[in-house]
Every structure is written in structure tokens, then in C-alpha cells.
Short mmCIF file of C-alpha atoms and ligand atoms in Angstrom, two decimals:
data_model
loop_
_atom_site.label_atom_id
_atom_site.label_comp_id
_atom_site.label_asym_id
_atom_site.label_seq_id
_atom_site.Cartn_x
_atom_site.Cartn_y
_atom_site.Cartn_z
CA MET A 1 17.48 -21.24 -7.15
CA SER A 2 17.15 -21.35 -3.36
CA PHE A 3 17.50 -18.70 -0.65
CA GLU A 4 20.72 -20.45 0.48
CA THR A 5 22.50 -19.47 -2.74
CA LEU A 6 21.76 -15.76 -2.35
CA GLY A 7 24.35 -15.20 0.36
CA LEU A 8 21.95 -14.64 3.25
CA SER A 9 23.06 -15.37 6.81
CA ALA A 10 21.95 -18.40 8.83
CA GLU A 11 19.73 -16.23 11.06
CA LEU A 12 17.83 -14.87 8.07
CA LEU A 13 17.56 -18.29 6.43
CA ARG A 14 16.02 -19.57 9.65
CA ALA A 15 13.46 -16.77 9.67
CA ILE A 16 12.64 -17.49 6.01
CA ALA A 17 12.20 -21.18 6.78
CA ASP A 18 9.97 -20.31 9.76
CA LYS A 19 7.83 -18.29 7.38
CA GLY A 20 7.55 -21.32 5.10
CA TYR A 21 9.01 -19.80 1.94
CA SER A 22 10.67 -22.44 -0.19
CA GLN A 23 11.97 -20.31 -3.05
CA PRO A 24 12.85 -16.69 -3.60
CA SER A 25 10.44 -14.76 -5.82
CA PRO A 26 11.86 -13.12 -9.00
CA ILE A 27 12.25 -9.71 -7.34
CA GLN A 28 14.04 -11.32 -4.39
CA LEU A 29 16.36 -13.19 -6.75
CA GLN A 30 17.26 -9.99 -8.53
CA ALA A 31 17.35 -7.56 -5.63
CA ILE A 32 18.96 -9.44 -2.75
CA PRO A 33 22.48 -9.98 -4.24
CA PRO A 34 23.07 -6.37 -5.41
CA VAL A 35 21.69 -4.92 -2.17
CA LEU A 36 23.99 -7.22 -0.18
CA GLU A 37 26.87 -5.88 -2.27
CA GLY A 38 25.95 -2.33 -1.34
CA HIS A 39 24.56 -1.16 -4.68
CA ASP A 40 21.74 1.31 -5.10
CA ILE A 41 18.75 -0.20 -6.83
CA MET A 42 15.75 1.03 -8.77
CA ALA A 43 13.16 -1.73 -8.89
CA THR A 44 9.92 -1.67 -10.82
CA ALA A 45 7.89 -4.29 -9.05
CA GLN A 46 4.19 -4.78 -8.74
CA THR A 47 2.60 -5.20 -5.41
CA GLY A 48 2.39 -8.82 -4.29
CA THR A 49 5.70 -9.82 -5.85
CA GLY A 50 7.50 -10.24 -2.53
CA LYS A 51 9.34 -6.92 -2.84
CA THR A 52 9.24 -6.26 0.92
CA ALA A 53 11.43 -9.27 1.65
CA GLY A 54 13.47 -8.26 -1.41
CA PHE A 55 14.76 -5.20 0.41
CA THR A 56 14.22 -6.15 4.07
CA LEU A 57 16.33 -9.33 4.05
CA PRO A 58 19.53 -7.80 2.62
CA LEU A 59 19.01 -4.62 4.64
CA LEU A 60 18.86 -6.64 7.87
CA GLN A 61 21.92 -8.57 6.87
CA ARG A 62 23.98 -5.47 6.09
CA LEU A 63 23.03 -3.81 9.37
CA SER A 64 23.76 -6.94 11.38
CA GLU A 65 27.24 -7.22 9.88
CA THR A 66 28.42 -4.03 11.53
CA ASN A 67 27.95 -3.16 15.15
CA PRO A 68 26.29 0.09 16.00
CA ALA A 69 28.45 2.53 17.90
CA SER A 70 28.17 1.95 21.62
CA GLY A 71 25.62 3.99 23.51
CA LYS A 72 22.28 4.88 22.00
CA ARG A 73 21.53 3.15 18.71
CA PRO A 74 21.32 5.58 15.82
CA VAL A 75 18.76 5.10 13.05
CA ARG A 76 20.80 3.31 10.40
CA ALA A 77 18.05 2.32 7.99
CA LEU A 78 15.03 4.40 7.04
CA ILE A 79 12.12 2.89 5.12
CA LEU A 80 9.56 5.38 3.82
CA THR A 81 6.11 4.22 2.75
CA PRO A 82 3.08 6.17 1.50
CA THR A 83 0.44 4.83 3.89
CA ARG A 84 0.07 3.83 7.51
CA GLU A 85 -1.09 0.35 6.64
CA LEU A 86 1.89 -0.28 4.42
CA ALA A 87 4.23 1.11 7.10
CA ALA A 88 2.71 -1.26 9.67
CA GLN A 89 3.07 -4.20 7.33
CA VAL A 90 6.64 -3.43 6.36
CA ALA A 91 7.48 -3.07 10.07
CA GLU A 92 5.90 -6.45 10.69
CA SER A 93 8.12 -7.94 7.96
CA VAL A 94 11.19 -6.32 9.53
CA ASP A 95 10.28 -7.98 12.83
CA THR A 96 9.49 -11.32 11.22
CA TYR A 97 12.63 -11.59 9.13
CA GLY A 98 14.83 -10.06 11.81
CA LYS A 99 13.56 -12.15 14.70
CA HIS A 100 16.84 -14.06 15.13
CA LEU A 101 18.92 -10.87 14.99
CA SER A 102 19.36 -8.30 17.72
CA LEU A 103 18.43 -5.24 15.69
CA LYS A 104 15.75 -2.90 16.96
CA SER A 105 13.05 -1.38 14.82
CA ALA A 106 10.18 1.06 15.16
CA VAL A 107 7.32 2.24 13.01
CA ILE A 108 5.94 5.77 13.06
CA PHE A 109 2.90 7.14 11.29
CA GLY A 110 0.19 9.71 11.87
CA GLY A 111 -3.24 9.20 13.37
CA VAL A 112 -1.86 7.86 16.65
CA LYS A 113 -0.25 9.55 19.65
CA ILE A 114 3.21 10.91 19.06
CA ASN A 115 4.57 10.49 22.61
CA PRO A 116 5.00 6.70 22.59
CA GLN A 117 6.86 7.13 19.30
CA ILE A 118 9.13 9.74 20.88
CA GLN A 119 9.85 7.38 23.75
CA LYS A 120 10.69 4.53 21.41
CA LEU A 121 12.99 6.71 19.33
CA ARG A 122 14.67 7.94 22.50
CA ASN A 123 15.52 4.36 23.45
CA GLY A 124 17.31 3.94 20.13
CA VAL A 125 16.32 2.01 17.00
CA ASP A 126 18.37 0.64 14.12
CA ILE A 127 15.56 0.49 11.57
CA LEU A 128 12.81 3.06 11.26
CA VAL A 129 9.74 2.54 9.09
CA ALA A 130 7.75 5.73 8.59
CA THR A 131 5.24 7.68 6.57
CA PRO A 132 6.58 11.07 5.44
CA GLY A 133 4.19 13.44 7.30
CA ARG A 134 4.71 12.08 10.80
CA LEU A 135 8.41 11.59 10.21
CA LEU A 136 8.71 15.28 9.35
CA ASP A 137 6.89 16.09 12.59
CA HIS A 138 9.61 14.21 14.45
CA VAL A 139 12.36 15.84 12.41
CA SER A 140 11.04 19.32 13.18
CA GLN A 141 10.64 18.49 16.88
CA ARG A 142 14.14 17.01 16.84
CA THR A 143 12.83 13.77 18.29
CA VAL A 144 14.57 11.77 15.58
CA ASP A 145 18.11 12.02 14.30
CA LEU A 146 18.56 10.85 10.73
CA SER A 147 22.16 11.95 10.32
CA GLN A 148 23.50 8.41 10.55
CA VAL A 149 21.20 6.68 8.08
CA GLU A 150 23.19 4.19 6.01
CA ILE A 151 20.34 2.72 3.97
CA LEU A 152 17.29 4.54 2.63
CA VAL A 153 14.33 2.69 1.12
CA LEU A 154 11.55 4.46 -0.75
CA ASP A 155 8.75 1.93 -1.02
CA GLU A 156 5.90 2.51 -3.49
CA ALA A 157 7.61 5.69 -4.61
CA ASP A 158 5.07 6.29 -7.37
CA ARG A 159 2.27 6.29 -4.84
CA MET A 160 4.14 8.71 -2.63
CA LEU A 161 4.41 11.11 -5.55
CA ASP A 162 0.75 10.57 -6.47
CA MET A 163 -0.17 11.47 -2.91
CA GLY A 164 1.81 14.68 -3.14
CA PHE A 165 4.61 13.76 -0.76
CA ILE A 166 7.42 14.98 -2.97
CA ARG A 167 8.17 18.13 -0.93
CA ASP A 168 8.09 16.16 2.33
CA ILE A 169 10.42 13.57 0.83
CA ARG A 170 12.85 16.25 -0.29
CA LYS A 171 12.86 17.74 3.21
CA ILE A 172 13.52 14.34 4.73
CA LEU A 173 16.34 13.74 2.25
CA ALA A 174 17.89 17.01 3.39
CA SER A 175 18.20 15.65 6.93
CA LEU A 176 20.00 12.48 5.82
CA PRO A 177 23.72 12.08 5.20
CA ALA A 178 24.85 13.00 1.67
CA GLN A 179 23.60 10.72 -1.09
CA SER A 180 27.04 9.21 -1.69
CA HIS A 181 27.29 8.22 1.99
CA ARG A 182 24.25 6.02 2.01
CA GLN A 183 22.74 3.14 0.04
CA ASN A 184 19.49 4.05 -1.71
CA LEU A 185 16.81 1.58 -2.72
CA MET A 186 13.78 2.69 -4.64
CA PHE A 187 10.70 0.58 -5.36
CA SER A 188 7.87 1.66 -7.60
CA ALA A 189 5.04 -0.10 -9.39
CA THR A 190 5.41 2.24 -12.35
CA PHE A 191 8.32 4.16 -13.82
CA SER A 192 6.99 7.53 -14.94
CA GLY A 193 9.01 10.56 -15.95
CA GLU A 194 8.54 11.99 -12.48
CA ILE A 195 9.83 8.82 -10.85
CA ARG A 196 12.79 8.83 -13.20
CA LYS A 197 13.56 12.41 -12.15
CA LEU A 198 13.39 11.50 -8.46
CA ALA A 199 15.56 8.43 -9.11
CA ASP A 200 18.15 10.50 -10.99
CA GLY A 201 18.66 12.75 -7.98
CA LEU A 202 18.57 9.96 -5.44
CA LEU A 203 20.34 6.93 -6.84
CA ASP A 204 23.97 6.44 -7.69
CA SER A 205 24.53 4.10 -10.70
CA PRO A 206 21.61 1.94 -9.61
CA VAL A 207 21.09 -1.66 -10.58
CA VAL A 208 17.80 -1.52 -12.48
CA ILE A 209 15.37 -4.34 -11.83
CA GLU A 210 12.05 -4.94 -13.51
CA VAL A 211 9.88 -7.90 -12.68
CA ALA A 212 6.53 -6.98 -14.17
CA ARG A 213 5.49 -4.93 -17.12
CA ARG A 214 3.97 -1.60 -16.31
CA ASN A 215 0.28 -1.77 -15.55
CA THR A 216 0.05 -5.43 -16.39
CA ALA A 217 -2.70 -6.93 -14.30
CA ALA A 218 -1.31 -9.85 -12.32
CA GLU A 219 -1.33 -12.93 -14.53
CA SER A 220 -2.45 -15.15 -11.69
CA VAL A 221 -5.69 -13.22 -11.17
CA ASP A 222 -8.87 -14.41 -12.88
CA GLN A 223 -10.84 -11.34 -13.80
CA VAL A 224 -14.55 -11.26 -14.58
CA VAL A 225 -17.22 -8.63 -14.95
CA HIS A 226 -20.82 -9.09 -13.87
CA MET A 227 -23.17 -6.67 -15.59
CA VAL A 228 -25.85 -5.75 -13.07
CA ASP A 229 -28.22 -2.90 -12.27
CA ARG A 230 -26.85 -0.36 -9.81
CA ASP A 231 -29.61 -1.05 -7.30
CA ARG A 232 -29.04 -4.78 -7.32
CA LYS A 233 -25.30 -4.83 -6.73
CA ARG A 234 -25.56 -5.39 -2.99
CA GLU A 235 -28.03 -8.21 -3.43
CA LEU A 236 -25.80 -9.87 -6.05
CA LEU A 237 -22.73 -9.49 -3.83
CA SER A 238 -24.46 -11.12 -0.85
CA HIS A 239 -25.69 -13.87 -3.15
CA MET A 240 -22.21 -14.57 -4.54
CA ILE A 241 -20.56 -14.59 -1.10
CA GLY A 242 -23.23 -16.86 0.32
CA SER A 243 -23.78 -19.24 -2.59
CA GLN A 244 -20.08 -19.68 -3.32
CA ASN A 245 -19.23 -19.73 0.35
CA TRP A 246 -16.48 -17.11 0.15
CA LYS A 247 -14.76 -16.89 3.51
CA GLN A 248 -12.60 -13.83 2.94
CA VAL A 249 -13.40 -11.13 0.45
CA LEU A 250 -12.08 -7.62 0.03
CA VAL A 251 -14.65 -5.27 -1.52
CA PHE A 252 -13.85 -1.87 -2.97
CA THR A 253 -16.18 1.09 -3.00
CA ARG A 254 -15.51 4.56 -4.32
CA THR A 255 -16.41 6.50 -1.19
CA LYS A 256 -16.16 6.27 2.59
CA HIS A 257 -19.89 6.69 2.87
CA GLY A 258 -20.46 3.91 0.35
CA ALA A 259 -18.07 1.64 2.29
CA ASN A 260 -19.92 2.23 5.57
CA ARG A 261 -23.32 1.72 4.04
CA LEU A 262 -22.34 -1.47 2.25
CA ALA A 263 -20.71 -2.97 5.36
CA GLN A 264 -23.89 -2.27 7.35
CA GLN A 265 -26.10 -3.79 4.65
CA LEU A 266 -23.95 -6.91 4.44
CA GLU A 267 -24.11 -7.27 8.21
CA ARG A 268 -27.89 -7.11 7.94
CA ASP A 269 -27.66 -9.88 5.33
CA GLY A 270 -25.90 -11.98 7.97
CA LEU A 271 -22.37 -11.56 6.61
CA PRO A 272 -19.81 -10.34 9.18
CA ALA A 273 -18.41 -7.20 7.55
CA ALA A 274 -16.30 -4.17 8.44
CA ALA A 275 -15.37 -0.99 6.62
CA ILE A 276 -11.94 0.63 6.58
CA HIS A 277 -11.34 4.15 5.40
CA GLY A 278 -9.75 7.35 6.52
CA ASN A 279 -12.57 8.52 8.78
CA LYS A 280 -12.01 5.52 11.01
CA SER A 281 -9.49 5.88 13.77
CA GLN A 282 -6.22 4.07 13.30
CA GLY A 283 -7.27 1.69 16.08
CA ALA A 284 -10.52 0.81 14.33
CA ARG A 285 -8.70 0.23 11.04
CA THR A 286 -6.10 -2.00 12.65
CA ARG A 287 -8.79 -3.95 14.49
CA ALA A 288 -10.88 -4.44 11.34
CA LEU A 289 -7.85 -5.69 9.45
CA ALA A 290 -6.84 -8.04 12.27
CA ASP A 291 -10.39 -9.46 12.50
CA PHE A 292 -10.43 -9.93 8.74
CA LYS A 293 -7.09 -11.76 8.81
CA LYS A 294 -8.34 -14.00 11.64
CA GLY A 295 -11.49 -14.81 9.67
CA GLN A 296 -13.85 -13.16 12.17
CA VAL A 297 -14.82 -10.60 9.57
CA ARG A 298 -15.72 -12.21 6.29
CA VAL A 299 -16.06 -9.08 4.16
CA LEU A 300 -13.74 -6.11 4.42
CA VAL A 301 -15.08 -3.08 2.56
CA ALA A 302 -12.40 -0.54 1.72
CA THR A 303 -11.71 2.61 -0.24
CA ASP A 304 -8.66 2.71 -2.50
CA ILE A 305 -6.11 4.49 -0.39
CA ALA A 306 -7.14 2.72 2.81
CA ALA A 307 -6.55 -0.60 1.08
CA ARG A 308 -3.19 0.37 -0.31
CA GLY A 309 -0.45 -1.82 1.06
CA LEU A 310 -2.81 -4.27 2.70
CA ASP A 311 -1.06 -7.57 2.74
CA ILE A 312 -3.43 -10.37 3.43
CA SER A 313 -1.69 -13.46 2.23
CA GLN A 314 -3.59 -15.75 -0.10
CA LEU A 315 -6.55 -13.41 -0.31
CA PRO A 316 -8.79 -15.35 -2.68
CA HIS A 317 -11.42 -12.78 -3.71
CA VAL A 318 -11.46 -9.12 -4.57
CA VAL A 319 -14.71 -7.46 -5.61
CA ASN A 320 -15.00 -4.07 -7.26
CA PHE A 321 -18.41 -3.07 -5.99
CA GLU A 322 -17.85 0.10 -7.97
CA LEU A 323 -15.16 0.62 -10.57
CA PRO A 324 -12.51 3.16 -9.63
CA ASN A 325 -12.46 6.55 -11.34
CA VAL A 326 -8.78 6.12 -12.11
CA PRO A 327 -8.05 3.00 -14.21
CA GLU A 328 -4.63 2.40 -12.57
CA ASP A 329 -6.44 1.87 -9.27
CA TYR A 330 -8.10 -1.18 -10.79
CA VAL A 331 -4.67 -2.75 -11.22
CA HIS A 332 -3.74 -1.87 -7.64
CA ARG A 333 -7.01 -3.26 -6.35
CA ILE A 334 -6.79 -6.61 -8.05
CA GLY A 335 -3.15 -6.82 -6.97
CA ARG A 336 -4.55 -7.62 -3.51
CA THR A 337 -5.37 -11.11 -4.71
CA GLY A 338 -3.27 -13.74 -6.46
CA ARG A 339 -0.25 -12.66 -4.43
CA ALA A 340 3.06 -14.51 -4.43
CA GLY A 341 2.00 -17.30 -6.74
CA ASN A 342 -1.47 -17.95 -5.31
CA GLU A 343 -4.54 -18.04 -7.50
CA GLY A 344 -6.97 -15.20 -7.09
CA GLU A 345 -10.26 -13.98 -8.46
CA ALA A 346 -11.26 -10.39 -9.12
CA VAL A 347 -14.94 -9.73 -9.76
CA SER A 348 -16.24 -6.37 -10.92
CA LEU A 349 -19.90 -5.47 -10.55
CA VAL A 350 -20.56 -3.06 -13.38
CA CYS A 351 -23.74 -1.09 -13.94
CA VAL A 352 -24.81 0.96 -16.91
CA ASP A 353 -23.20 4.11 -15.45
CA GLU A 354 -19.77 2.54 -15.49
CA HIS A 355 -19.34 1.39 -19.08
CA LYS A 356 -16.86 4.12 -19.87
CA LEU A 357 -14.79 3.35 -16.76
CA LEU A 358 -14.71 -0.30 -17.81
CA ARG A 359 -13.54 0.60 -21.32
CA ASP A 360 -10.75 2.78 -19.85
CA ILE A 361 -9.62 -0.10 -17.63
CA GLU A 362 -9.60 -2.57 -20.51
CA ARG A 363 -7.61 -0.12 -22.60
CA LEU A 364 -5.06 0.18 -19.80
CA ILE A 365 -4.64 -3.54 -19.17
CA LYS A 366 -4.84 -4.25 -22.91
CA ARG A 367 -7.36 -7.00 -22.61
CA GLU A 368 -11.07 -7.50 -22.50
CA ILE A 369 -12.41 -8.79 -19.20
CA PRO A 370 -14.91 -11.61 -19.73
CA ARG A 371 -18.54 -10.67 -18.96
CA ILE A 372 -20.66 -13.11 -17.04
CA ALA A 373 -24.42 -12.80 -16.84
CA LEU A 374 -25.81 -14.44 -13.73
CA SER A 375 -29.30 -15.66 -14.32
CA GLY A 376 -31.79 -13.61 -12.37
CA TYR A 377 -29.43 -10.60 -12.23
CA GLU A 378 -29.37 -9.59 -15.91
CA PRO A 379 -29.48 -5.81 -16.25
CA ASP A 380 -32.76 -4.18 -17.14
CA PRO A 381 -32.18 -2.66 -20.62
CA SER A 382 -34.64 0.15 -19.92
CA ILE A 383 -32.42 1.65 -17.19
CA ARG A 384 -30.48 4.66 -18.46
CA ALA A 385 -26.95 5.62 -17.50
CA GLU A 386 -26.63 8.36 -14.91
CA PRO A 387 -23.50 10.44 -14.49
CA ILE A 388 -21.31 9.12 -11.73
CA GLN A 389 -21.23 11.71 -9.02
CA LYS A 390 -18.19 13.76 -9.91
CA ARG A 391 -15.59 13.51 -7.23
CA ARG A 392 -12.17 14.95 -7.29
CA ALA A 393 -9.67 12.52 -8.79
CA PRO A 394 -8.31 10.49 -5.89
CA GLN A 395 -4.84 11.42 -4.69
CA ARG A 396 -3.37 11.97 -8.14
CA ASN A 397 -1.70 15.19 -7.10
CA GLY A 398 -2.16 15.29 -3.39
CA ARG A 399 -5.16 17.57 -3.71
CA GLY A 400 -8.04 15.23 -4.24
CA ASN A 401 -9.59 13.63 -1.27
CA ASN A 402 -11.30 10.38 -1.83
CA GLY A 403 -11.23 10.41 1.91
CA SER A 404 -9.97 6.93 2.24
CA ASN A 405 -6.94 7.64 4.34
CA ALA A 406 -7.69 10.93 5.92
CA GLY A 407 -7.31 9.79 9.49
CA ARG A 408 -7.12 11.83 12.66
CA ARG A 409 -4.01 13.59 13.71
CA GLY A 410 -2.47 12.49 16.93
CA ASN A 411 -1.61 14.69 19.89
CA GLY A 412 1.07 17.17 19.15
CA ALA A 413 1.27 16.07 15.55
CA ASN A 414 1.30 19.62 14.35
CA ASN A 415 4.02 20.88 16.60
CA GLY A 416 6.55 22.98 14.87
CA ARG A 417 4.54 23.22 11.69
CA GLY A 418 1.97 25.91 12.15
CA LYS A 419 4.63 28.58 11.86
CA ARG A 420 5.54 27.91 8.29
CA PRO A 421 4.34 30.60 5.94
CA GLN A 422 2.22 28.95 3.30
CA SER A 423 -0.05 30.11 0.58
CA GLY A 424 -3.65 28.97 0.99
CA ASN A 425 -3.47 26.25 -1.61
CA ARG A 426 -0.18 24.93 -0.48
CA ALA A 427 -1.30 24.82 3.12
CA ALA A 428 -4.44 22.96 2.10
CA ASN A 429 -2.38 20.48 0.10
CA ASP A 430 -0.04 19.95 3.00
CA ASN A 431 -2.90 19.35 5.37
CA GLN A 432 -4.33 16.84 2.97
CA ARG A 433 -1.03 15.01 2.76
CA ARG A 434 -0.45 15.05 6.47
CA ARG A 435 -3.85 13.52 7.04
CA ALA A 436 -2.97 10.81 4.60
CA SER A 437 0.12 9.80 6.47
P1 LIG B 1 4.92 -8.07 -0.91
O1 LIG B 1 4.92 -7.95 -2.41
O2 LIG B 1 6.22 -7.78 -0.32
O3 LIG B 1 3.80 -7.30 -0.31
O4 LIG B 1 4.65 -9.63 -0.56
C1 LIG B 1 3.47 -10.29 -0.92
C2 LIG B 1 3.25 -11.59 -0.14
O5 LIG B 1 4.14 -12.60 -0.56
C3 LIG B 1 3.42 -11.51 1.36
O6 LIG B 1 2.32 -12.16 1.95
C4 LIG B 1 4.68 -12.25 1.66
O7 LIG B 1 4.62 -12.87 2.93
C5 LIG B 1 4.69 -13.30 0.56
N1 LIG B 1 6.04 -13.74 0.15
C6 LIG B 1 7.14 -12.96 0.05
N2 LIG B 1 8.19 -13.69 -0.38
C7 LIG B 1 7.74 -14.95 -0.59
C8 LIG B 1 8.35 -16.17 -1.05
N3 LIG B 1 9.62 -16.22 -1.40
N4 LIG B 1 7.59 -17.29 -1.10
C9 LIG B 1 6.26 -17.23 -0.77
N5 LIG B 1 5.63 -16.11 -0.33
C10 LIG B 1 6.35 -14.98 -0.24
#
């Protein structure tokens, strides 16, 4: 089945050809026709399946078929994403696929100045990509008008709930036209009871699409575990990168501090490396990602939330320098490789402290990950397990702070918010969420 048979316009087919896609991915095959017909959809799709084009292409087509009212362009499509990086990437896709159309788009997220965003919104945009916290800032300052939104997309809805955005989302929904007056598209990697509840209130007789089983680790990813002593992980990682001549590798650590330290150590080993996490400014994060994509940085060290939504096409290697505390994050992490039909390899460096985490992951993905012992790096059997420093569970309920996306707030980002009466806990939770977006 080709893109031509899906009913997409010549302008979009040209953009797809420019991008070099020859065939629609399964989610695109299933999502594009019903979205073009105006249906609501609820899609359970893993990251890396091509879901962004699955909603962006038909959304662009629908908007381009009707002319906006003359005068200032109203926001007619709103795409909500959980993280800044994902927002930036979705916005890039909107630009890429819409390059032969005359629609205007903008992306807004926290951690950067609000004034340029206000200016852009003032000039009028058809498509707005946003994270919930900063969007609410604009709503409360009345610098955005969402009353004419025709299409709403909730991307990575499960992650937005995990990050505690549900109240923000409900407030945003309240500033949109009534549910029956807009098309609603919801994408989620998992389909929990909470997601179902959100979907029930949001979607009208949705077409339900499922392209990957829940929590199934991507089939195209080769997964291996290297058992190694905790103090020799860095040495082994440098050895693997050097001896196997890896050019582009994404490495996960559990903490911001660990990410910084590892990036510095790798640099000292002669491997160009950068760390991305929430304590870095948005500019530094964007720069690190751009350098990584260009191949100037060979190793990108990231924490879980900072890495969420990263789309680096054909990323060949993902390394878990430390296993995540939450088994589902393993699936998200390795989803960074083997994307859209490419082969990928996910290597986990596991020390004696992490055996339980490994068992939890294997239980979740329902398979045993092959162990490889690299000669010279076999673990010393006399080393005892030590408890992993207990950190609050990352972002499961919006309270924990694994710190990976807690970026700075931009100027004026708190306008209109300080007045709200909030209980201590709630205020703290809100602050946490705002930082994340
Ligand atoms: P996504 O799941 O939307 O993050 O997309 C994952 C990656 O797949 C991105 O790098 C896209 O550019 C790429 N992609 C999307 N659709 C296709 C397609 N039909 N053929 C090849 N690559 C694609």
C-alpha cells in the first residue's frame, strides 16, 4: 500500500517524497484515512512507529482544505505533548510535511522567553504545538485564543498523565470549543484505566487503532545485558564505543549528576560527549541534540524524561548505563533505537546492585535478555550488592523529580498564576509540572 492510495493531497505527497519515505507505516495506514474523514481516534502506538506523521499529515490536509477566516489566523489545530523536546520535534514534522502548504505553525514550551511566543501568536498561527504548562500561562494571560480549535491532538497521553498534567489538560480543554465541535485525536503508548477514562470524556465514537502490544519491546531492537562491576561500567562503555567504532550512541543514566559526570569522563577518554537533562538550559539541550544529530557529539548522555520524545532517526545504539527504577522506562529507552524499520541495538550494563531491576524488566517484557560476558570485564564475585540510592519514583504521579526535565522558567512564565489559592502539596506538584513543561 502506498501513500498515494491514502487520499493525501499532491502537496503532502511531495513533502513525503522529499523526506524519502516509500511506504506508510502501519499506524499511518490505519490512522490517516479515518482522520481525513473527520473521525476521532484513539491510537495505541509505541514510539518510533511513525505516529507523528500519522496525525500530522491528515491534520495538515484537513486544515488546508478550508480557508481560515480573513484577518488574523485563529489557532485551528492544537497539538499537546508532554515534553519540550517532543513539542520541538512535532513542530519540526509539521513544518517538514507542511512545507508546500501555506499554513502557519508555532511551538510553545517553557524554559524559554515568553515574549517571542506572544509575538508569534499575535501574528496568527493555524497550528499550535505546545506543552501544557506554558500553554496555560498563555491562556491565563490571554495571549492565545483557543476558541476556534477544530482539531485537538493529545500526543503521548499516558506520559502526560504520568507527569501529572491531568489538571492542566482539563483546564486547557475548558478553553476549547465543545467536544462535539472539534475532532479529537489521542495517542498513547499504553492504554491504562486512567487513559481510558480520559478518552471516554474526550473522544466521540473514536476509531480505535492498535499497532503494538502494550509494553512489547520493539521487535527490531537487539537487546543484550553485560554483567559488569559498578566501578568498571565507564571503562567498559568507553571500550565498547571505541573498539566497535560506534559513531552515535545514546546513553541513559538515572540522575542528572550521573549524566554530567559520565559525559565528562567520556570526554576525558577522548569521546566527544554531551549531557542533556533538566538542569541544562533549553538552549544547551537543543545545542547538544543538534550536535549529536550532526555527528559532532558521539555520545549523548541523558536522563529519562530529558530523552523522552527524542527523535534521532536511525539511532543505532542505546546503552543503559544504569537500569531505570521503573521497568516501563526501559521500554521507552530502547524505543529510541530500531525506529521505523531500522535495526537497533540496546545494551544494558548491569552490576550486582541491579539484579532485581533486571528481573522486573524481564518480567515486564516477558522475555529474558541474553547476557554477554566480555572477557576482561567479568564481574568480581566477591563484590556484594549495595542498595541503589533510593530516589523518588520518576514522574509517575507528577511528584517525583528525577530532575531530568526540570528546566528554567522563562521571563514572565508565572504571570497570572501566583494568585491561585493552593494547598502546599498541590502547589509543589504544580511547580514540579510546570518545570517539566
Ligand atoms: P515517530 O514515531 O513519529 O516519532 O517517528 C519515528 C521516525 O520514523 C521518524 O524519524 C520519522 O521521520 C520516521 N518515519 C515516519 N514515517 C515513516 C515512513 N513512512 N517511512 C520511513 N520512516 C518514517
